[in-house]
């Protein structure tokens, strides 16, 4: 697309600049080209992006007759070039192009030719793989506040309370299913079996009165509680839920967050008993999570300003002091 614009500009500069001194000749040419553009728009290309392009080009050329009386030739050429670029690079025109990804590849090749010309397509495919393929576009301002207390210290049993909130940005206002998954290790202690309970779930600050019973999945010694939450009527939802878990910290000592969708801005607070140490690490992020206020060995507050890609996030290792 960039080459098309460049060629058009070059052609107009070369072929029309000789006529700018003769206003009448230019006016006739402008009128003729405008009429030809209208004819193509009416009879040749009846639908799609090129149909709109022909009408926009016709409008520019016809209006150019008036501008020809009011401005000099070089100034008009500048206006004409800008107008053509506004049409071709406009959202309406690009939205009708079926080969937009092909144009993107051509553009990226020019952008990256001095960096890695031989792998620009691989790089572009990698970027494209992060784009959402379902109704959820991304999370905004993801926040997780957790606290831990002893249930049975002798047997390393703890209760964990998680409060999670974020803005879910959807791709459509139509109805779709948001899959909520909660993971934890099952463990081998039959007397203190690991468990989880959804205490509340709110959408746009409204409590869901009937919390959906989860579908239970067991994979590699980990339990997944999956709930399908129906959402509709908006492109933005404020989600907030409160979960209580009973766990064996000796068996399930790693906590964290791995993004399923793109996340813009993330904050985490974790508070555990004084005889438990927290080791926090960023997970695959471009920058490290930054501290928010004073940090303790058993109490942390971190945040990430910017974009987390899918599978990025953070991980915490919990260790009981001896």
PDB file of C-alpha atoms in Angstrom:
ATOM      1  CA  UNK A   1       0.000   0.000   0.000  1.00  0.00           C
ATOM      2  CA  UNK A   2       2.847   2.361   0.834  1.00  0.00           C
ATOM      3  CA  UNK A   3       4.376   1.664  -2.590  1.00  0.00           C
ATOM      4  CA  UNK A   4       1.052   2.481  -4.263  1.00  0.00           C
ATOM      5  CA  UNK A   5       0.871   5.874  -2.552  1.00  0.00           C
ATOM      6  CA  UNK A   6       4.508   6.592  -3.339  1.00  0.00           C
ATOM      7  CA  UNK A   7       3.998   5.710  -7.020  1.00  0.00           C
ATOM      8  CA  UNK A   8       0.871   7.853  -7.231  1.00  0.00           C
ATOM      9  CA  UNK A   9       2.675  10.826  -5.696  1.00  0.00           C
ATOM     10  CA  UNK A  10       5.653  10.396  -7.990  1.00  0.00           C
ATOM     11  CA  UNK A  11       3.430  10.131 -11.066  1.00  0.00           C
ATOM     12  CA  UNK A  12       1.426  13.231 -10.238  1.00  0.00           C
ATOM     13  CA  UNK A  13       4.554  15.262  -9.499  1.00  0.00           C
ATOM     14  CA  UNK A  14       6.135  14.285 -12.793  1.00  0.00           C
ATOM     15  CA  UNK A  15       3.168  14.497 -15.175  1.00  0.00           C
ATOM     16  CA  UNK A  16       1.088  17.329 -13.724  1.00  0.00           C
ATOM     17  CA  UNK A  17       3.717  19.827 -12.605  1.00  0.00           C
ATOM     18  CA  UNK A  18       4.247  20.920 -16.238  1.00  0.00           C
ATOM     19  CA  UNK A  19       0.622  21.921 -16.504  1.00  0.00           C
ATOM     20  CA  UNK A  20       0.316  23.894 -13.269  1.00  0.00           C
ATOM     21  CA  UNK A  21       1.404  27.139 -14.976  1.00  0.00           C
ATOM     22  CA  UNK A  22      -1.486  26.821 -17.380  1.00  0.00           C
ATOM     23  CA  UNK A  23      -4.483  26.941 -15.069  1.00  0.00           C
ATOM     24  CA  UNK A  24      -7.088  26.260 -17.714  1.00  0.00           C
ATOM     25  CA  UNK A  25      -5.385  23.080 -18.872  1.00  0.00           C
ATOM     26  CA  UNK A  26      -5.151  21.803 -15.300  1.00  0.00           C
ATOM     27  CA  UNK A  27      -8.771  22.598 -14.592  1.00  0.00           C
ATOM     28  CA  UNK A  28      -9.872  20.592 -17.614  1.00  0.00           C
ATOM     29  CA  UNK A  29      -7.692  17.676 -16.614  1.00  0.00           C
ATOM     30  CA  UNK A  30      -9.018  17.779 -13.057  1.00  0.00           C
ATOM     31  CA  UNK A  31     -12.618  17.844 -14.242  1.00  0.00           C
ATOM     32  CA  UNK A  32     -12.008  14.988 -16.673  1.00  0.00           C
ATOM     33  CA  UNK A  33     -10.319  12.771 -14.109  1.00  0.00           C
ATOM     34  CA  UNK A  34     -13.038  13.529 -11.577  1.00  0.00           C
ATOM     35  CA  UNK A  35     -15.733  12.516 -14.068  1.00  0.00           C
ATOM     36  CA  UNK A  36     -13.811   9.319 -14.925  1.00  0.00           C
ATOM     37  CA  UNK A  37     -13.556   8.494 -11.214  1.00  0.00           C
ATOM     38  CA  UNK A  38     -17.324   8.968 -10.817  1.00  0.00           C
ATOM     39  CA  UNK A  39     -17.996   6.735 -13.839  1.00  0.00           C
ATOM     40  CA  UNK A  40     -15.801   3.995 -12.387  1.00  0.00           C
ATOM     41  CA  UNK A  41     -17.556   4.356  -9.053  1.00  0.00           C
ATOM     42  CA  UNK A  42     -21.035   4.154 -10.596  1.00  0.00           C
ATOM     43  CA  UNK A  43     -20.602   1.534 -13.312  1.00  0.00           C
ATOM     44  CA  UNK A  44     -17.330  -0.399 -12.926  1.00  0.00           C
ATOM     45  CA  UNK A  45     -16.604  -0.852  -9.205  1.00  0.00           C
ATOM     46  CA  UNK A  46     -20.023  -0.865  -7.534  1.00  0.00           C
ATOM     47  CA  UNK A  47     -19.137  -2.131  -4.052  1.00  0.00           C
ATOM     48  CA  UNK A  48     -16.252  -2.444  -1.628  1.00  0.00           C
ATOM     49  CA  UNK A  49     -13.318  -0.246  -0.718  1.00  0.00           C
ATOM     50  CA  UNK A  50     -12.390   0.711  -4.300  1.00  0.00           C
ATOM     51  CA  UNK A  51     -15.967   1.907  -4.864  1.00  0.00           C
ATOM     52  CA  UNK A  52     -15.558   4.347  -1.972  1.00  0.00           C
ATOM     53  CA  UNK A  53     -12.094   5.264  -3.198  1.00  0.00           C
ATOM     54  CA  UNK A  54     -13.394   6.249  -6.652  1.00  0.00           C
ATOM     55  CA  UNK A  55     -16.069   8.514  -5.172  1.00  0.00           C
ATOM     56  CA  UNK A  56     -13.601  10.121  -2.768  1.00  0.00           C
ATOM     57  CA  UNK A  57     -11.078  10.662  -5.583  1.00  0.00           C
ATOM     58  CA  UNK A  58     -13.852  12.142  -7.769  1.00  0.00           C
ATOM     59  CA  UNK A  59     -14.841  14.540  -5.002  1.00  0.00           C
ATOM     60  CA  UNK A  60     -11.233  15.614  -4.558  1.00  0.00           C
ATOM     61  CA  UNK A  61     -10.714  16.223  -8.268  1.00  0.00           C
ATOM     62  CA  UNK A  62     -13.962  18.126  -8.794  1.00  0.00           C
ATOM     63  CA  UNK A  63     -13.432  20.283  -5.735  1.00  0.00           C
ATOM     64  CA  UNK A  64      -9.923  20.783  -7.080  1.00  0.00           C
ATOM     65  CA  UNK A  65     -11.412  22.903  -9.876  1.00  0.00           C
ATOM     66  CA  UNK A  66     -12.415  25.500  -7.282  1.00  0.00           C
ATOM     67  CA  UNK A  67      -9.126  25.177  -5.429  1.00  0.00           C
ATOM     68  CA  UNK A  68      -7.288  25.703  -8.700  1.00  0.00           C
ATOM     69  CA  UNK A  69      -8.608  29.261  -8.858  1.00  0.00           C
ATOM     70  CA  UNK A  70      -7.621  29.987  -5.265  1.00  0.00           C
ATOM     71  CA  UNK A  71      -4.200  28.418  -4.843  1.00  0.00           C
ATOM     72  CA  UNK A  72      -0.973  27.957  -6.715  1.00  0.00           C
ATOM     73  CA  UNK A  73      -0.076  24.669  -8.317  1.00  0.00           C
ATOM     74  CA  UNK A  74       2.440  23.430  -5.783  1.00  0.00           C
ATOM     75  CA  UNK A  75       0.091  24.132  -2.892  1.00  0.00           C
ATOM     76  CA  UNK A  76      -2.717  22.285  -4.639  1.00  0.00           C
ATOM     77  CA  UNK A  77      -0.454  19.287  -5.274  1.00  0.00           C
ATOM     78  CA  UNK A  78       0.294  19.129  -1.561  1.00  0.00           C
ATOM     79  CA  UNK A  79      -3.421  19.247  -0.727  1.00  0.00           C
ATOM     80  CA  UNK A  80      -4.174  16.592  -3.352  1.00  0.00           C
ATOM     81  CA  UNK A  81      -1.472  14.250  -2.062  1.00  0.00           C
ATOM     82  CA  UNK A  82      -2.672  14.581   1.530  1.00  0.00           C
ATOM     83  CA  UNK A  83      -6.285  14.001   0.524  1.00  0.00           C
ATOM     84  CA  UNK A  84      -5.390  10.812  -1.387  1.00  0.00           C
ATOM     85  CA  UNK A  85      -3.407   9.525   1.586  1.00  0.00           C
ATOM     86  CA  UNK A  86      -6.306  10.255   3.938  1.00  0.00           C
ATOM     87  CA  UNK A  87      -8.587   8.168   1.735  1.00  0.00           C
ATOM     88  CA  UNK A  88      -6.255   5.201   1.201  1.00  0.00           C
ATOM     89  CA  UNK A  89      -5.022   5.088   4.802  1.00  0.00           C
ATOM     90  CA  UNK A  90      -8.471   5.823   6.234  1.00  0.00           C
ATOM     91  CA  UNK A  91     -10.200   3.293   8.495  1.00  0.00           C
ATOM     92  CA  UNK A  92     -13.199   2.948   6.163  1.00  0.00           C
ATOM     93  CA  UNK A  93     -11.033   2.030   3.168  1.00  0.00           C
ATOM     94  CA  UNK A  94      -8.753  -0.344   5.107  1.00  0.00           C
ATOM     95  CA  UNK A  95     -11.725  -2.035   6.788  1.00  0.00           C
ATOM     96  CA  UNK A  96     -12.952  -3.225   3.371  1.00  0.00           C
ATOM     97  CA  UNK A  97      -9.629  -4.718   2.332  1.00  0.00           C
ATOM     98  CA  UNK A  98      -9.543  -8.518   2.532  1.00  0.00           C
ATOM     99  CA  UNK A  99      -5.745  -8.626   2.276  1.00  0.00           C
ATOM    100  CA  UNK A 100      -4.981  -6.266   5.160  1.00  0.00           C
ATOM    101  CA  UNK A 101      -2.556  -8.800   6.697  1.00  0.00           C
ATOM    102  CA  UNK A 102      -0.672  -8.886   3.373  1.00  0.00           C
ATOM    103  CA  UNK A 103      -0.276  -5.081   3.505  1.00  0.00           C
ATOM    104  CA  UNK A 104       0.881  -5.409   7.097  1.00  0.00           C
ATOM    105  CA  UNK A 105       3.586  -7.862   6.048  1.00  0.00           C
ATOM    106  CA  UNK A 106       4.815  -5.490   3.334  1.00  0.00           C
ATOM    107  CA  UNK A 107       4.859  -2.595   5.791  1.00  0.00           C
ATOM    108  CA  UNK A 108       6.645  -4.606   8.477  1.00  0.00           C
ATOM    109  CA  UNK A 109       9.300  -5.644   5.982  1.00  0.00           C
ATOM    110  CA  UNK A 110      10.085  -1.991   5.351  1.00  0.00           C
ATOM    111  CA  UNK A 111      10.016  -1.211   9.077  1.00  0.00           C
ATOM    112  CA  UNK A 112      12.346  -4.048  10.038  1.00  0.00           C
ATOM    113  CA  UNK A 113      14.626  -4.167   6.977  1.00  0.00           C
ATOM    114  CA  UNK A 114      17.551  -2.689   8.912  1.00  0.00           C
ATOM    115  CA  UNK A 115      17.013  -4.943  11.935  1.00  0.00           C
ATOM    116  CA  UNK A 116      16.147  -8.469  10.814  1.00  0.00           C
ATOM    117  CA  UNK A 117      14.953  -8.597   7.188  1.00  0.00           C
ATOM    118  CA  UNK A 118      15.223 -12.396   6.987  1.00  0.00           C
ATOM    119  CA  UNK A 119      12.849 -13.099   9.882  1.00  0.00           C
ATOM    120  CA  UNK A 120      10.383 -10.198   9.688  1.00  0.00           C
ATOM    121  CA  UNK A 121       7.536 -12.559   8.716  1.00  0.00           C
ATOM    122  CA  UNK A 122       8.284 -14.859  11.656  1.00  0.00           C
ATOM    123  CA  UNK A 123       8.352 -11.830  13.938  1.00  0.00           C
ATOM    124  CA  UNK A 124       5.036 -10.609  12.543  1.00  0.00           C
ATOM    125  CA  UNK A 125       3.437 -14.064  12.945  1.00  0.00           C
ATOM    126  CA  UNK A 126       4.563 -14.093  16.576  1.00  0.00           C
ATOM    127  CA  UNK A 127       2.938 -10.705  17.206  1.00  0.00           C
ATOM    128  CA  UNK A 128      -0.235 -11.814  15.445  1.00  0.00           C
ATOM    129  CA  UNK A 129      -0.448 -14.948  17.619  1.00  0.00           C
ATOM    130  CA  UNK A 130      -0.994 -12.747  20.681  1.00  0.00           C
ATOM    131  CA  UNK A 131      -4.092 -11.108  19.217  1.00  0.00           C
ATOM    132  CA  UNK A 132      -7.354 -12.374  20.768  1.00  0.00           C
ATOM    133  CA  UNK A 133      -9.283 -14.972  18.785  1.00  0.00           C
ATOM    134  CA  UNK A 134     -12.462 -14.986  20.899  1.00  0.00           C
ATOM    135  CA  UNK A 135     -14.794 -12.420  22.429  1.00  0.00           C
ATOM    136  CA  UNK A 136     -12.402 -11.260  25.176  1.00  0.00           C
ATOM    137  CA  UNK A 137     -10.032  -8.553  23.886  1.00  0.00           C
ATOM    138  CA  UNK A 138      -8.029  -7.872  27.046  1.00  0.00           C
ATOM    139  CA  UNK A 139      -8.076  -7.204  30.796  1.00  0.00           C
ATOM    140  CA  UNK A 140      -7.566  -3.709  32.148  1.00  0.00           C
ATOM    141  CA  UNK A 141      -6.225  -2.953  35.670  1.00  0.00           C
ATOM    142  CA  UNK A 142      -6.007  -6.545  36.904  1.00  0.00           C
ATOM    143  CA  UNK A 143      -5.729  -6.652  40.711  1.00  0.00           C
ATOM    144  CA  UNK A 144      -5.269  -9.613  43.064  1.00  0.00           C
ATOM    145  CA  UNK A 145      -5.295  -9.148  46.834  1.00  0.00           C
ATOM    146  CA  UNK A 146      -4.596 -12.302  48.867  1.00  0.00           C
ATOM    147  CA  UNK A 147      -4.158 -13.175  52.522  1.00  0.00           C
ATOM    148  CA  UNK A 148      -3.188 -16.411  54.221  1.00  0.00           C
ATOM    149  CA  UNK A 149      -3.766 -17.729  57.737  1.00  0.00           C
ATOM    150  CA  UNK A 150      -3.023 -20.973  59.533  1.00  0.00           C
ATOM    151  CA  UNK A 151      -5.718 -23.624  59.900  1.00  0.00           C
ATOM    152  CA  UNK A 152      -3.438 -26.361  61.212  1.00  0.00           C
ATOM    153  CA  UNK A 153       0.167 -25.200  61.425  1.00  0.00           C
ATOM    154  CA  UNK A 154       1.465 -28.583  62.554  1.00  0.00           C
ATOM    155  CA  UNK A 155       0.163 -30.196  59.344  1.00  0.00           C
ATOM    156  CA  UNK A 156       0.962 -27.148  57.156  1.00  0.00           C
ATOM    157  CA  UNK A 157      -2.713 -26.445  56.387  1.00  0.00           C
ATOM    158  CA  UNK A 158      -3.622 -22.851  55.509  1.00  0.00           C
ATOM    159  CA  UNK A 159      -6.640 -20.882  54.383  1.00  0.00           C
ATOM    160  CA  UNK A 160      -6.091 -18.515  51.443  1.00  0.00           C
ATOM    161  CA  UNK A 161      -8.505 -15.702  50.655  1.00  0.00           C
ATOM    162  CA  UNK A 162      -8.266 -14.220  47.143  1.00  0.00           C
ATOM    163  CA  UNK A 163     -10.045 -11.085  45.945  1.00  0.00           C
ATOM    164  CA  UNK A 164      -9.604 -10.531  42.202  1.00  0.00           C
ATOM    165  CA  UNK A 165     -10.913  -7.598  40.180  1.00  0.00           C
ATOM    166  CA  UNK A 166     -10.395  -6.272  36.657  1.00  0.00           C
ATOM    167  CA  UNK A 167     -12.143  -4.653  33.716  1.00  0.00           C
ATOM    168  CA  UNK A 168     -12.890  -7.158  30.966  1.00  0.00           C
ATOM    169  CA  UNK A 169     -12.844  -5.494  27.535  1.00  0.00           C
ATOM    170  CA  UNK A 170     -14.962  -7.486  25.080  1.00  0.00           C
ATOM    171  CA  UNK A 171     -14.927  -7.592  21.304  1.00  0.00           C
ATOM    172  CA  UNK A 172     -18.716  -7.568  21.024  1.00  0.00           C
ATOM    173  CA  UNK A 173     -21.817  -6.418  22.878  1.00  0.00           C
ATOM    174  CA  UNK A 174     -23.487  -9.713  22.022  1.00  0.00           C
ATOM    175  CA  UNK A 175     -23.726 -12.624  24.445  1.00  0.00           C
ATOM    176  CA  UNK A 176     -20.631 -14.735  25.009  1.00  0.00           C
ATOM    177  CA  UNK A 177     -19.243 -17.126  27.610  1.00  0.00           C
ATOM    178  CA  UNK A 178     -16.381 -16.021  29.843  1.00  0.00           C
ATOM    179  CA  UNK A 179     -14.468 -19.073  31.147  1.00  0.00           C
ATOM    180  CA  UNK A 180     -13.263 -18.593  34.735  1.00  0.00           C
ATOM    181  CA  UNK A 181     -10.723 -21.175  35.946  1.00  0.00           C
ATOM    182  CA  UNK A 182      -9.363 -21.623  39.472  1.00  0.00           C
ATOM    183  CA  UNK A 183      -6.398 -23.977  39.919  1.00  0.00           C
ATOM    184  CA  UNK A 184      -4.830 -25.580  43.010  1.00  0.00           C
ATOM    185  CA  UNK A 185      -3.014 -28.788  43.900  1.00  0.00           C
ATOM    186  CA  UNK A 186      -5.093 -31.670  45.199  1.00  0.00           C
ATOM    187  CA  UNK A 187      -2.480 -32.980  47.650  1.00  0.00           C
ATOM    188  CA  UNK A 188      -2.153 -36.367  49.351  1.00  0.00           C
ATOM    189  CA  UNK A 189      -3.499 -35.564  52.817  1.00  0.00           C
ATOM    190  CA  UNK A 190      -6.914 -37.224  53.017  1.00  0.00           C
ATOM    191  CA  UNK A 191      -7.639 -35.710  56.446  1.00  0.00           C
ATOM    192  CA  UNK A 192      -7.074 -32.178  55.151  1.00  0.00           C
ATOM    193  CA  UNK A 193      -8.222 -32.352  51.554  1.00  0.00           C
ATOM    194  CA  UNK A 194      -7.612 -29.226  49.488  1.00  0.00           C
ATOM    195  CA  UNK A 195     -10.788 -27.329  48.661  1.00  0.00           C
ATOM    196  CA  UNK A 196     -12.065 -24.123  47.140  1.00  0.00           C
ATOM    197  CA  UNK A 197     -15.253 -22.098  47.552  1.00  0.00           C
ATOM    198  CA  UNK A 198     -16.517 -19.169  45.513  1.00  0.00           C
ATOM    199  CA  UNK A 199     -17.852 -16.734  48.112  1.00  0.00           C
ATOM    200  CA  UNK A 200     -19.074 -14.048  45.714  1.00  0.00           C
ATOM    201  CA  UNK A 201     -18.983 -13.041  42.067  1.00  0.00           C
ATOM    202  CA  UNK A 202     -19.911  -9.563  40.840  1.00  0.00           C
ATOM    203  CA  UNK A 203     -20.375  -8.130  37.360  1.00  0.00           C
ATOM    204  CA  UNK A 204     -20.480  -4.326  37.216  1.00  0.00           C
ATOM    205  CA  UNK A 205     -20.863  -4.354  41.030  1.00  0.00           C
ATOM    206  CA  UNK A 206     -23.991  -6.545  40.856  1.00  0.00           C
ATOM    207  CA  UNK A 207     -23.850  -9.818  42.764  1.00  0.00           C
ATOM    208  CA  UNK A 208     -24.618 -13.013  40.889  1.00  0.00           C
ATOM    209  CA  UNK A 209     -27.242 -14.591  43.141  1.00  0.00           C
ATOM    210  CA  UNK A 210     -26.845 -18.079  41.713  1.00  0.00           C
ATOM    211  CA  UNK A 211     -23.145 -18.860  41.462  1.00  0.00           C
ATOM    212  CA  UNK A 212     -22.618 -21.444  38.756  1.00  0.00           C
ATOM    213  CA  UNK A 213     -21.458 -24.860  39.951  1.00  0.00           C
ATOM    214  CA  UNK A 214     -18.000 -25.545  38.534  1.00  0.00           C
ATOM    215  CA  UNK A 215     -16.925 -28.233  36.135  1.00  0.00           C
ATOM    216  CA  UNK A 216     -14.139 -30.185  37.867  1.00  0.00           C
ATOM    217  CA  UNK A 217     -11.013 -31.196  35.961  1.00  0.00           C
ATOM    218  CA  UNK A 218      -7.979 -33.038  37.384  1.00  0.00           C
ATOM    219  CA  UNK A 219      -4.703 -32.674  35.481  1.00  0.00           C
ATOM    220  CA  UNK A 220      -1.242 -33.750  36.725  1.00  0.00           C
ATOM    221  CA  UNK A 221      -2.283 -33.657  40.365  1.00  0.00           C
ATOM    222  CA  UNK A 222      -3.921 -30.237  40.031  1.00  0.00           C
ATOM    223  CA  UNK A 223      -7.606 -29.488  40.383  1.00  0.00           C
ATOM    224  CA  UNK A 224      -9.292 -27.004  38.047  1.00  0.00           C
ATOM    225  CA  UNK A 225     -12.698 -25.531  38.828  1.00  0.00           C
ATOM    226  CA  UNK A 226     -14.120 -24.109  35.624  1.00  0.00           C
ATOM    227  CA  UNK A 227     -17.187 -21.872  35.520  1.00  0.00           C
ATOM    228  CA  UNK A 228     -18.741 -20.559  32.313  1.00  0.00           C
ATOM    229  CA  UNK A 229     -20.044 -17.043  33.015  1.00  0.00           C
ATOM    230  CA  UNK A 230     -22.522 -15.650  30.428  1.00  0.00           C
ATOM    231  CA  UNK A 231     -21.993 -11.948  29.628  1.00  0.00           C
ATOM    232  CA  UNK A 232     -23.846  -9.645  27.222  1.00  0.00           C
ATOM    233  CA  UNK A 233     -24.968  -6.075  26.551  1.00  0.00           C
ATOM    234  CA  UNK A 234     -21.668  -4.213  26.782  1.00  0.00           C
ATOM    235  CA  UNK A 235     -18.069  -4.067  25.593  1.00  0.00           C
ATOM    236  CA  UNK A 236     -16.707  -3.481  29.090  1.00  0.00           C
ATOM    237  CA  UNK A 237     -17.452  -5.399  32.309  1.00  0.00           C
ATOM    238  CA  UNK A 238     -16.043  -4.848  35.768  1.00  0.00           C
ATOM    239  CA  UNK A 239     -15.423  -8.320  37.216  1.00  0.00           C
ATOM    240  CA  UNK A 240     -14.817  -8.960  40.906  1.00  0.00           C
ATOM    241  CA  UNK A 241     -14.811 -12.287  42.728  1.00  0.00           C
ATOM    242  CA  UNK A 242     -13.896 -13.595  46.150  1.00  0.00           C
ATOM    243  CA  UNK A 243     -12.530 -17.131  46.659  1.00  0.00           C
ATOM    244  CA  UNK A 244     -11.508 -19.064  49.776  1.00  0.00           C
ATOM    245  CA  UNK A 245      -9.197 -22.075  49.525  1.00  0.00           C
ATOM    246  CA  UNK A 246      -7.877 -24.582  52.039  1.00  0.00           C
ATOM    247  CA  UNK A 247      -4.449 -25.865  51.038  1.00  0.00           C
ATOM    248  CA  UNK A 248      -1.395 -27.737  52.213  1.00  0.00           C
ATOM    249  CA  UNK A 249       1.385 -25.175  51.870  1.00  0.00           C
ATOM    250  CA  UNK A 250       4.033 -27.878  51.864  1.00  0.00           C
ATOM    251  CA  UNK A 251       2.481 -29.511  48.782  1.00  0.00           C
ATOM    252  CA  UNK A 252       1.122 -26.361  47.126  1.00  0.00           C
ATOM    253  CA  UNK A 253       3.818 -23.792  47.831  1.00  0.00           C
ATOM    254  CA  UNK A 254       3.885 -21.914  44.490  1.00  0.00           C
ATOM    255  CA  UNK A 255       1.353 -19.183  43.747  1.00  0.00           C
ATOM    256  CA  UNK A 256       1.123 -16.758  40.901  1.00  0.00           C
ATOM    257  CA  UNK A 257      -0.617 -15.419  37.852  1.00  0.00           C
ATOM    258  CA  UNK A 258      -0.172 -16.400  34.213  1.00  0.00           C
ATOM    259  CA  UNK A 259      -2.179 -14.256  31.822  1.00  0.00           C
ATOM    260  CA  UNK A 260      -4.652 -16.007  29.548  1.00  0.00           C
ATOM    261  CA  UNK A 261      -5.435 -12.786  27.701  1.00  0.00           C
ATOM    262  CA  UNK A 262      -3.543  -9.543  27.160  1.00  0.00           C
ATOM    263  CA  UNK A 263      -3.468  -7.515  30.386  1.00  0.00           C
ATOM    264  CA  UNK A 264      -2.927  -3.780  30.707  1.00  0.00           C
ATOM    265  CA  UNK A 265      -1.590  -2.927  34.176  1.00  0.00           C
ATOM    266  CA  UNK A 266      -1.428  -5.460  37.014  1.00  0.00           C
ATOM    267  CA  UNK A 267      -1.215  -5.173  40.782  1.00  0.00           C
ATOM    268  CA  UNK A 268      -0.775  -7.857  43.450  1.00  0.00           C
ATOM    269  CA  UNK A 269      -0.784  -7.839  47.251  1.00  0.00           C
ATOM    270  CA  UNK A 270       0.036 -10.943  49.288  1.00  0.00           C
ATOM    271  CA  UNK A 271       0.007 -11.205  53.088  1.00  0.00           C
ATOM    272  CA  UNK A 272       1.016 -14.444  54.841  1.00  0.00           C
ATOM    273  CA  UNK A 273       1.841 -15.440  58.453  1.00  0.00           C
ATOM    274  CA  UNK A 274       5.109 -14.118  59.871  1.00  0.00           C
ATOM    275  CA  UNK A 275       6.798 -17.507  59.817  1.00  0.00           C
ATOM    276  CA  UNK A 276       6.325 -17.884  56.036  1.00  0.00           C
ATOM    277  CA  UNK A 277       8.723 -16.273  53.563  1.00  0.00           C
ATOM    278  CA  UNK A 278       7.617 -15.021  50.095  1.00  0.00           C
ATOM    279  CA  UNK A 279       9.976 -15.146  47.110  1.00  0.00           C
ATOM    280  CA  UNK A 280       8.466 -13.092  44.253  1.00  0.00           C
ATOM    281  CA  UNK A 281       9.617 -13.280  40.623  1.00  0.00           C
ATOM    282  CA  UNK A 282       8.334 -11.723  37.405  1.00  0.00           C
ATOM    283  CA  UNK A 283       7.352 -14.287  34.789  1.00  0.00           C
ATOM    284  CA  UNK A 284       8.607 -13.554  31.262  1.00  0.00           C
ATOM    285  CA  UNK A 285       7.856  -9.831  31.410  1.00  0.00           C
ATOM    286  CA  UNK A 286       9.807  -7.138  29.601  1.00  0.00           C
ATOM    287  CA  UNK A 287      10.239  -5.188  32.835  1.00  0.00           C
ATOM    288  CA  UNK A 288      10.162  -6.392  36.426  1.00  0.00           C
ATOM    289  CA  UNK A 289       7.215  -5.746  38.724  1.00  0.00           C
ATOM    290  CA  UNK A 290       7.947  -2.707  40.872  1.00  0.00           C
ATOM    291  CA  UNK A 291       7.488  -2.354  44.636  1.00  0.00           C
ATOM    292  CA  UNK A 292       4.532  -0.417  46.015  1.00  0.00           C
ATOM    293  CA  UNK A 293       5.561   0.862  49.416  1.00  0.00           C
ATOM    294  CA  UNK A 294       7.747  -0.985  51.956  1.00  0.00           C
ATOM    295  CA  UNK A 295       8.118  -4.748  51.463  1.00  0.00           C
ATOM    296  CA  UNK A 296       8.413  -7.470  54.116  1.00  0.00           C
ATOM    297  CA  UNK A 297       9.462 -11.092  53.888  1.00  0.00           C
ATOM    298  CA  UNK A 298       5.847 -12.124  54.546  1.00  0.00           C
ATOM    299  CA  UNK A 299       4.005  -9.188  52.952  1.00  0.00           C
ATOM    300  CA  UNK A 300       4.467  -7.792  49.455  1.00  0.00           C
ATOM    301  CA  UNK A 301       2.779  -5.246  47.201  1.00  0.00           C
ATOM    302  CA  UNK A 302       3.830  -5.115  43.550  1.00  0.00           C
ATOM    303  CA  UNK A 303       2.576  -3.627  40.308  1.00  0.00           C
ATOM    304  CA  UNK A 304       3.303  -3.752  36.601  1.00  0.00           C
ATOM    305  CA  UNK A 305       2.587  -0.728  34.460  1.00  0.00           C
ATOM    306  CA  UNK A 306       2.125  -1.644  30.834  1.00  0.00           C
ATOM    307  CA  UNK A 307       1.193  -4.685  28.770  1.00  0.00           C
ATOM    308  CA  UNK A 308       1.393  -8.300  29.887  1.00  0.00           C
ATOM    309  CA  UNK A 309       1.184 -10.749  27.005  1.00  0.00           C
ATOM    310  CA  UNK A 310      -0.490 -14.161  27.326  1.00  0.00           C
ATOM    311  CA  UNK A 311       1.501 -16.542  29.559  1.00  0.00           C
ATOM    312  CA  UNK A 312       3.341 -13.652  31.224  1.00  0.00           C
ATOM    313  CA  UNK A 313       2.736 -12.609  34.823  1.00  0.00           C
ATOM    314  CA  UNK A 314       4.403 -13.446  38.138  1.00  0.00           C
ATOM    315  CA  UNK A 315       5.173 -16.393  40.415  1.00  0.00           C
ATOM    316  CA  UNK A 316       5.631 -16.610  44.198  1.00  0.00           C
ATOM    317  CA  UNK A 317       7.371 -19.358  46.142  1.00  0.00           C
ATOM    318  CA  UNK A 318       6.198 -19.738  49.770  1.00  0.00           C
ATOM    319  CA  UNK A 319       8.503 -21.326  52.332  1.00  0.00           C
ATOM    320  CA  UNK A 320       7.772 -21.997  55.995  1.00  0.00           C
ATOM    321  CA  UNK A 321      10.590 -20.844  58.253  1.00  0.00           C
ATOM    322  CA  UNK A 322      12.187 -23.575  60.329  1.00  0.00           C
TER     323      UNK A 322
END
